[in-house]
XYZ file of C-alpha atoms in Angstrom:
427
model
C 104.514 121.856 109.829
C 104.606 125.687 109.822
C 107.335 127.544 107.903
C 111.030 126.421 109.072
C 113.314 129.038 110.518
C 115.880 127.346 112.863
C 118.983 128.969 114.083
C 122.270 126.998 113.903
C 124.782 127.852 116.495
C 128.217 126.359 116.915
C 130.425 126.573 120.013
C 133.799 128.239 119.478
C 136.236 128.800 122.323
C 133.502 128.018 124.806
C 131.019 130.479 123.498
C 128.043 130.100 121.061
C 128.268 131.761 117.795
C 125.255 131.756 115.290
C 126.487 130.197 112.175
C 123.457 130.177 110.112
C 119.716 129.257 109.626
C 117.776 126.356 108.265
C 114.654 127.577 106.359
C 111.891 125.986 104.288
C 108.470 124.904 104.347
C 108.998 121.126 105.310
C 111.824 118.493 105.738
C 111.553 117.946 101.913
C 112.725 121.490 100.972
C 114.605 122.695 104.181
C 118.023 124.531 103.190
C 120.877 125.614 105.320
C 122.602 128.811 104.619
C 125.557 130.604 106.559
C 124.581 134.002 108.096
C 126.523 136.970 106.249
C 127.700 138.246 109.688
C 129.272 134.730 110.330
C 130.851 134.644 107.022
C 132.280 138.215 107.562
C 133.662 137.229 111.082
C 137.328 136.142 111.598
C 136.044 133.260 113.576
C 134.172 131.736 110.656
C 134.691 128.060 109.947
C 132.727 125.415 108.199
C 130.294 123.477 110.406
C 131.023 120.495 108.137
C 133.466 119.680 105.482
C 130.495 118.892 103.247
C 129.185 122.477 103.948
C 132.129 124.840 103.279
C 131.626 128.476 104.055
C 129.968 130.188 101.293
C 127.346 132.773 100.424
C 124.586 130.476 99.134
C 121.768 128.155 100.137
C 122.895 124.597 100.275
C 120.446 122.335 98.675
C 117.796 120.081 100.574
C 119.929 116.854 100.027
C 123.256 118.496 101.480
C 121.224 119.961 104.291
C 119.603 116.849 105.313
C 122.667 114.708 104.944
C 124.420 116.675 107.501
C 121.608 117.607 110.035
C 119.840 114.314 109.796
C 123.239 112.706 110.576
C 123.024 114.407 113.995
C 120.014 112.369 114.870
C 119.378 108.967 116.354
C 118.338 106.070 114.112
C 116.024 103.017 114.694
C 113.900 102.512 117.884
C 115.059 105.687 119.674
C 114.189 107.718 116.656
C 110.665 106.248 116.372
C 110.069 106.802 119.982
C 110.914 110.376 119.664
C 108.854 110.787 116.559
C 105.859 109.202 118.181
C 106.116 111.402 121.089
C 105.796 114.577 118.957
C 103.247 113.058 116.530
C 105.692 113.337 113.703
C 106.847 110.721 110.925
C 110.329 109.316 111.729
C 111.225 110.581 108.229
C 110.605 114.323 109.425
C 114.031 115.145 110.417
C 113.301 118.805 110.912
C 110.611 118.199 113.577
C 112.994 115.670 115.411
C 115.749 118.280 115.071
C 113.610 120.810 116.657
C 112.899 118.485 119.669
C 116.503 117.187 120.223
C 118.809 119.968 118.800
C 119.499 121.582 122.218
C 122.568 119.154 122.664
C 123.899 117.239 119.845
C 127.060 115.425 119.269
C 129.879 117.854 118.599
C 129.382 121.658 119.155
C 126.223 122.305 117.029
C 123.116 123.654 118.654
C 119.695 124.114 117.063
C 117.418 126.761 118.257
C 113.751 127.124 117.407
C 112.835 130.681 118.598
C 109.161 129.724 118.533
C 109.584 127.203 121.275
C 110.316 128.301 124.733
C 113.779 127.843 125.832
C 114.543 124.860 128.339
C 116.577 125.976 131.329
C 120.099 124.409 131.403
C 120.305 122.060 134.473
C 121.095 118.699 135.918
C 118.744 116.298 137.578
C 120.177 113.427 139.887
C 119.810 110.078 138.260
C 118.668 107.722 141.020
C 119.918 104.041 141.355
C 116.458 102.857 140.461
C 116.602 104.809 137.191
C 119.953 103.348 136.397
C 118.868 99.927 137.068
C 115.647 100.585 134.807
C 118.018 101.699 132.146
C 120.078 98.591 132.359
C 117.258 96.323 132.565
C 114.661 97.944 129.902
C 117.352 99.196 127.548
C 116.093 100.950 124.475
C 112.643 101.836 125.860
C 114.274 103.705 128.913
C 116.836 105.285 127.044
C 114.392 106.755 124.544
C 112.340 108.037 127.490
C 115.335 109.937 128.715
C 116.244 111.265 125.279
C 112.720 112.697 124.832
C 112.576 114.231 128.200
C 116.225 115.781 128.085
C 115.929 116.794 124.485
C 119.389 115.298 123.777
C 120.549 113.984 120.371
C 122.869 111.229 119.910
C 123.463 109.327 116.585
C 123.276 105.666 116.094
C 120.667 102.813 116.073
C 121.407 101.372 119.725
C 119.669 102.820 122.602
C 122.056 105.467 124.207
C 121.721 108.482 126.312
C 124.086 111.423 127.275
C 124.509 111.706 131.052
C 126.871 113.763 133.399
C 129.098 112.088 135.628
C 130.531 114.123 138.609
C 133.787 112.310 139.013
C 134.373 113.618 142.400
C 131.268 111.924 144.004
C 130.535 109.315 141.409
C 126.996 110.629 141.066
C 125.230 110.581 137.769
C 122.991 113.315 136.318
C 120.448 113.812 133.602
C 121.209 116.953 131.618
C 118.365 119.231 130.735
C 118.219 121.907 127.904
C 121.388 123.470 127.082
C 123.602 121.615 129.892
C 126.241 119.333 128.384
C 126.738 115.783 129.271
C 130.053 114.146 129.807
C 129.552 110.567 129.055
C 127.418 108.521 126.537
C 125.808 105.480 128.081
C 124.080 102.491 126.445
C 122.757 99.376 127.418
C 123.345 95.682 126.171
C 121.666 94.969 123.018
C 118.900 92.380 123.475
C 119.863 90.280 120.446
C 123.583 89.993 121.256
C 124.706 88.393 124.544
C 127.532 90.044 126.525
C 127.815 92.826 123.844
C 128.831 95.395 126.481
C 131.541 93.038 127.847
C 132.590 92.450 124.097
C 133.022 96.138 123.301
C 135.048 96.870 126.469
C 137.357 93.963 125.765
C 137.877 94.917 122.246
C 138.537 98.548 122.951
C 140.919 97.550 125.916
C 142.691 95.256 123.516
C 142.943 98.177 120.920
C 144.493 100.490 123.487
C 147.169 97.951 124.461
C 148.041 97.913 120.605
C 148.641 101.654 120.519
C 145.236 102.540 119.087
C 143.715 105.833 120.526
C 140.684 105.004 122.575
C 138.291 106.921 124.752
C 138.006 106.342 128.426
C 135.366 103.648 128.837
C 134.075 101.400 131.575
C 131.268 99.002 132.513
C 128.738 100.636 134.815
C 127.172 98.059 137.133
C 123.456 99.005 137.968
C 123.732 96.532 141.044
C 126.905 95.788 142.503
C 128.256 92.298 142.036
C 125.919 91.665 139.146
C 127.358 91.350 135.735
C 124.472 89.901 133.381
C 123.328 91.806 130.421
C 120.315 93.215 132.231
C 122.459 94.607 135.079
C 125.231 96.558 133.189
C 125.518 99.580 131.009
C 128.427 100.788 128.769
C 129.867 104.250 129.565
C 132.190 106.222 127.342
C 133.696 109.540 128.358
C 132.850 111.896 125.456
C 135.869 112.978 123.631
C 133.841 115.997 122.301
C 133.423 117.457 125.910
C 136.337 118.926 127.854
C 136.750 121.037 130.927
C 139.026 124.012 131.641
C 139.503 126.491 134.369
C 136.823 128.739 132.958
C 134.156 126.209 132.718
C 130.630 127.523 133.969
C 128.997 126.082 137.106
C 125.310 124.898 136.699
C 123.369 123.404 139.564
C 126.776 123.295 141.372
C 128.419 121.139 138.663
C 131.261 122.284 136.510
C 130.212 122.044 132.847
C 132.578 121.056 130.007
C 132.926 123.102 126.827
C 132.054 121.465 123.528
C 134.473 120.333 120.850
C 132.974 120.195 117.355
C 133.076 116.484 115.622
C 131.448 115.069 112.593
C 131.569 111.437 111.359
C 132.912 110.607 108.138
C 129.545 110.059 106.528
C 128.666 113.751 107.291
C 132.171 114.986 106.253
C 131.888 113.220 102.836
C 128.210 114.235 102.247
C 127.013 110.530 102.583
C 123.431 109.948 103.958
C 123.188 107.953 107.076
C 121.046 105.338 105.363
C 124.087 104.842 103.000
C 126.690 104.169 105.895
C 127.126 100.653 104.713
C 129.361 100.523 101.720
C 128.166 98.873 98.497
C 130.568 97.579 95.780
C 132.543 100.301 93.997
C 131.908 103.138 96.340
C 135.433 103.166 97.759
C 134.724 104.495 101.069
C 138.161 103.861 102.689
C 140.021 105.538 100.046
C 137.677 108.590 100.339
C 138.156 108.634 104.046
C 141.976 108.778 103.524
C 141.744 111.386 100.767
C 139.656 113.560 103.261
C 142.464 113.322 105.956
C 145.095 114.207 103.321
C 143.211 117.333 102.295
C 141.818 118.312 105.806
C 143.689 116.826 108.729
C 146.112 119.176 110.761
C 148.522 116.137 110.711
C 147.365 113.926 107.684
C 150.447 111.510 107.858
C 149.747 110.634 111.653
C 146.114 110.273 111.087
C 146.254 108.384 108.101
C 148.463 105.796 110.040
C 145.938 105.842 112.809
C 143.058 105.202 110.404
C 144.803 102.438 108.627
C 145.511 100.908 112.183
C 141.782 100.737 112.928
C 140.959 99.341 109.567
C 143.355 96.532 109.963
C 142.117 96.017 113.723
C 138.442 95.738 112.517
C 139.543 92.891 110.034
C 141.635 91.206 112.697
C 139.252 91.301 115.485
C 136.262 90.445 113.419
C 134.186 93.715 113.511
C 131.959 93.894 110.426
C 129.999 96.834 111.770
C 132.837 99.184 110.636
C 130.616 101.608 108.815
C 131.642 105.220 108.167
C 129.461 106.703 110.926
C 131.629 104.724 113.287
C 134.654 106.935 112.516
C 134.846 110.735 113.142
C 136.798 113.828 113.035
C 137.272 116.159 115.934
C 137.803 119.927 115.787
C 140.074 122.027 117.966
C 138.283 124.483 120.463
C 138.569 127.302 117.914
C 137.549 125.033 114.903
C 141.033 125.775 113.318
C 142.298 122.259 113.498
C 140.887 118.851 112.464
C 142.145 115.417 113.667
C 140.934 111.958 113.657
C 138.850 111.209 116.636
C 139.414 108.339 119.008
C 138.455 104.796 117.952
C 134.950 103.797 119.184
C 131.914 101.394 118.689
C 134.116 98.346 118.025
C 133.050 94.922 118.678
C 133.824 91.331 117.482
C 130.550 90.703 115.703
C 131.813 87.446 114.491
C 130.966 86.036 117.944
C 127.265 86.203 116.970
C 125.846 83.725 114.493
C 123.063 86.273 113.500
C 125.590 88.996 112.440
C 126.730 89.415 108.842
C 130.064 88.392 107.621
C 129.857 91.392 105.106
C 132.112 94.193 105.995
C 130.615 97.786 106.153
C 133.739 99.140 104.608
C 135.095 97.036 101.751
C 138.745 95.941 101.575
C 140.414 95.572 98.043
C 136.941 94.789 96.387
C 136.118 92.138 99.050
C 133.233 92.480 101.412
C 133.068 88.933 103.213
C 135.406 89.155 106.049
C 136.271 85.567 105.750
C 137.794 86.244 102.277
C 140.011 89.185 103.178
C 143.744 88.230 103.380
C 146.985 89.994 104.204
C 147.519 90.450 100.462
C 144.184 92.226 100.067
C 145.084 94.599 103.085
C 148.388 95.265 101.296
C 146.628 96.176 97.855
C 144.005 98.271 99.784
C 146.795 100.274 101.349
C 148.066 101.011 98.009
C 144.668 102.163 96.912
C 144.522 104.402 99.765
C 147.828 105.968 98.979
C 149.777 104.180 101.792
C 153.102 102.585 101.238
C 152.497 98.500 101.369
C 155.719 98.149 103.473
C 154.465 100.403 106.427
C 150.830 99.097 105.914
C 151.937 95.325 106.233
C 154.293 96.288 109.043
C 151.281 97.717 111.023
C 149.334 94.475 110.043
C 152.008 92.358 111.446
C 152.554 94.082 114.571
C 148.696 94.073 115.339
C 148.310 90.355 114.371
C 151.399 89.302 116.514
C 150.138 91.310 119.539
C 146.422 90.491 119.444
C 146.648 87.460 121.572
C 148.384 89.085 124.381
C 146.369 92.267 124.264
C 142.980 90.336 124.434
C 144.164 87.991 127.031
C 145.633 90.801 129.377
C 142.381 92.836 128.865
C 140.421 89.847 129.753
C 142.554 89.288 132.870
C 141.834 92.851 133.901
C 138.087 92.498 133.462
C 137.954 89.151 135.239
C 139.359 90.871 138.356
C 136.346 93.388 138.407
C 133.901 90.235 138.156
C 133.571 89.758 134.594
C 134.772 86.144 134.676
C 133.406 85.503 131.196
C 135.834 87.835 129.715
C 138.545 85.022 129.545
C 136.394 82.524 127.567
C 135.264 85.432 125.308
C 138.842 86.416 124.510
C 139.708 82.706 123.602
C 136.480 82.659 121.394
C 137.612 85.818 119.557
C 141.219 84.466 119.115
C 139.585 81.312 117.345
C 137.860 83.608 114.913
C 140.543 86.272 114.059
C 141.952 86.906 110.666
C 144.837 84.549 109.794
């Protein structure tokens, strides 16, 4: 790799501003620093809570933790690395390839590479069917061709949906997407239905969720190979001043970062080990930085309890995020996402990704453990248990009502899935 000199831009009030540079000789020694002109500007805000605005070079570990956290994991990452003849550990090379459109409002510019014109290419029904059927392989191909970066281990792509026509498009270059679309995981039957069922139930219990729906690649077919899970991006929004690209109105970017990035925790350490106290650290972060710490703390607690009740052990800290205001001046807890009942699958672990009162096995966690964990996190046990009781008492109706809604759209297995989940919930 030649010397590194990547521009780091962030969108503020709909306009990209150069925040700083990543420099170095390789992924091992690359460091980030804010530009002096950015520091001096009245608009200067930190691009991450783990990288506060300061006149210094952040070390290689801090730099990698945040910027590597923008990139995909697993199979998609390996496919991108293979396509550019790089190691999957070479996060700088992958960032160069995918940094045009990341989660949040960050954009990475390599001035040595020709800019890719912003635009949208229609997605054919055949491509939608192929994405549903072939899954991770096809999503990785779209990611490589579109130069778009989404975090996570499951195959997912950023697509644009024109809600007026219902047509789907592949963004190119700097063009923003509106939805995150992912296919069923080959190891877990009906995972798309599972996620939509759990999200709908969470919403009925007063938990803030993004707009989501199941996209059928072929009308009337609801098997795993025929469906995709689509979530409207909460870090993309429209206003009256939105630009038009290829005849389509483009959203502006809202900055976001997950709790791993905000806390300076590497993606590989997203699953908590004994004694690390991830949940308390998340609450402490909200108390210090949220624009409404009391409300956001109660929201986070609701989600922690819901994960325990519903049987979601994949509740790692990259599955919770902070969302920034358009001018970066406000920080709030982002909507709930990536929630499924993992207990439906025999091959999934019973070990929670975020530990509750020192207990990791979900089958051992009790109401009393949640009360003690609430105290550990600075919440009053009375309000914490009131939330637990409300969610526990309401989960049956929320699940069954959600299943009925899904059954009416052709997903008849939703009813039996809801019953199975109810047989596994925390007592």
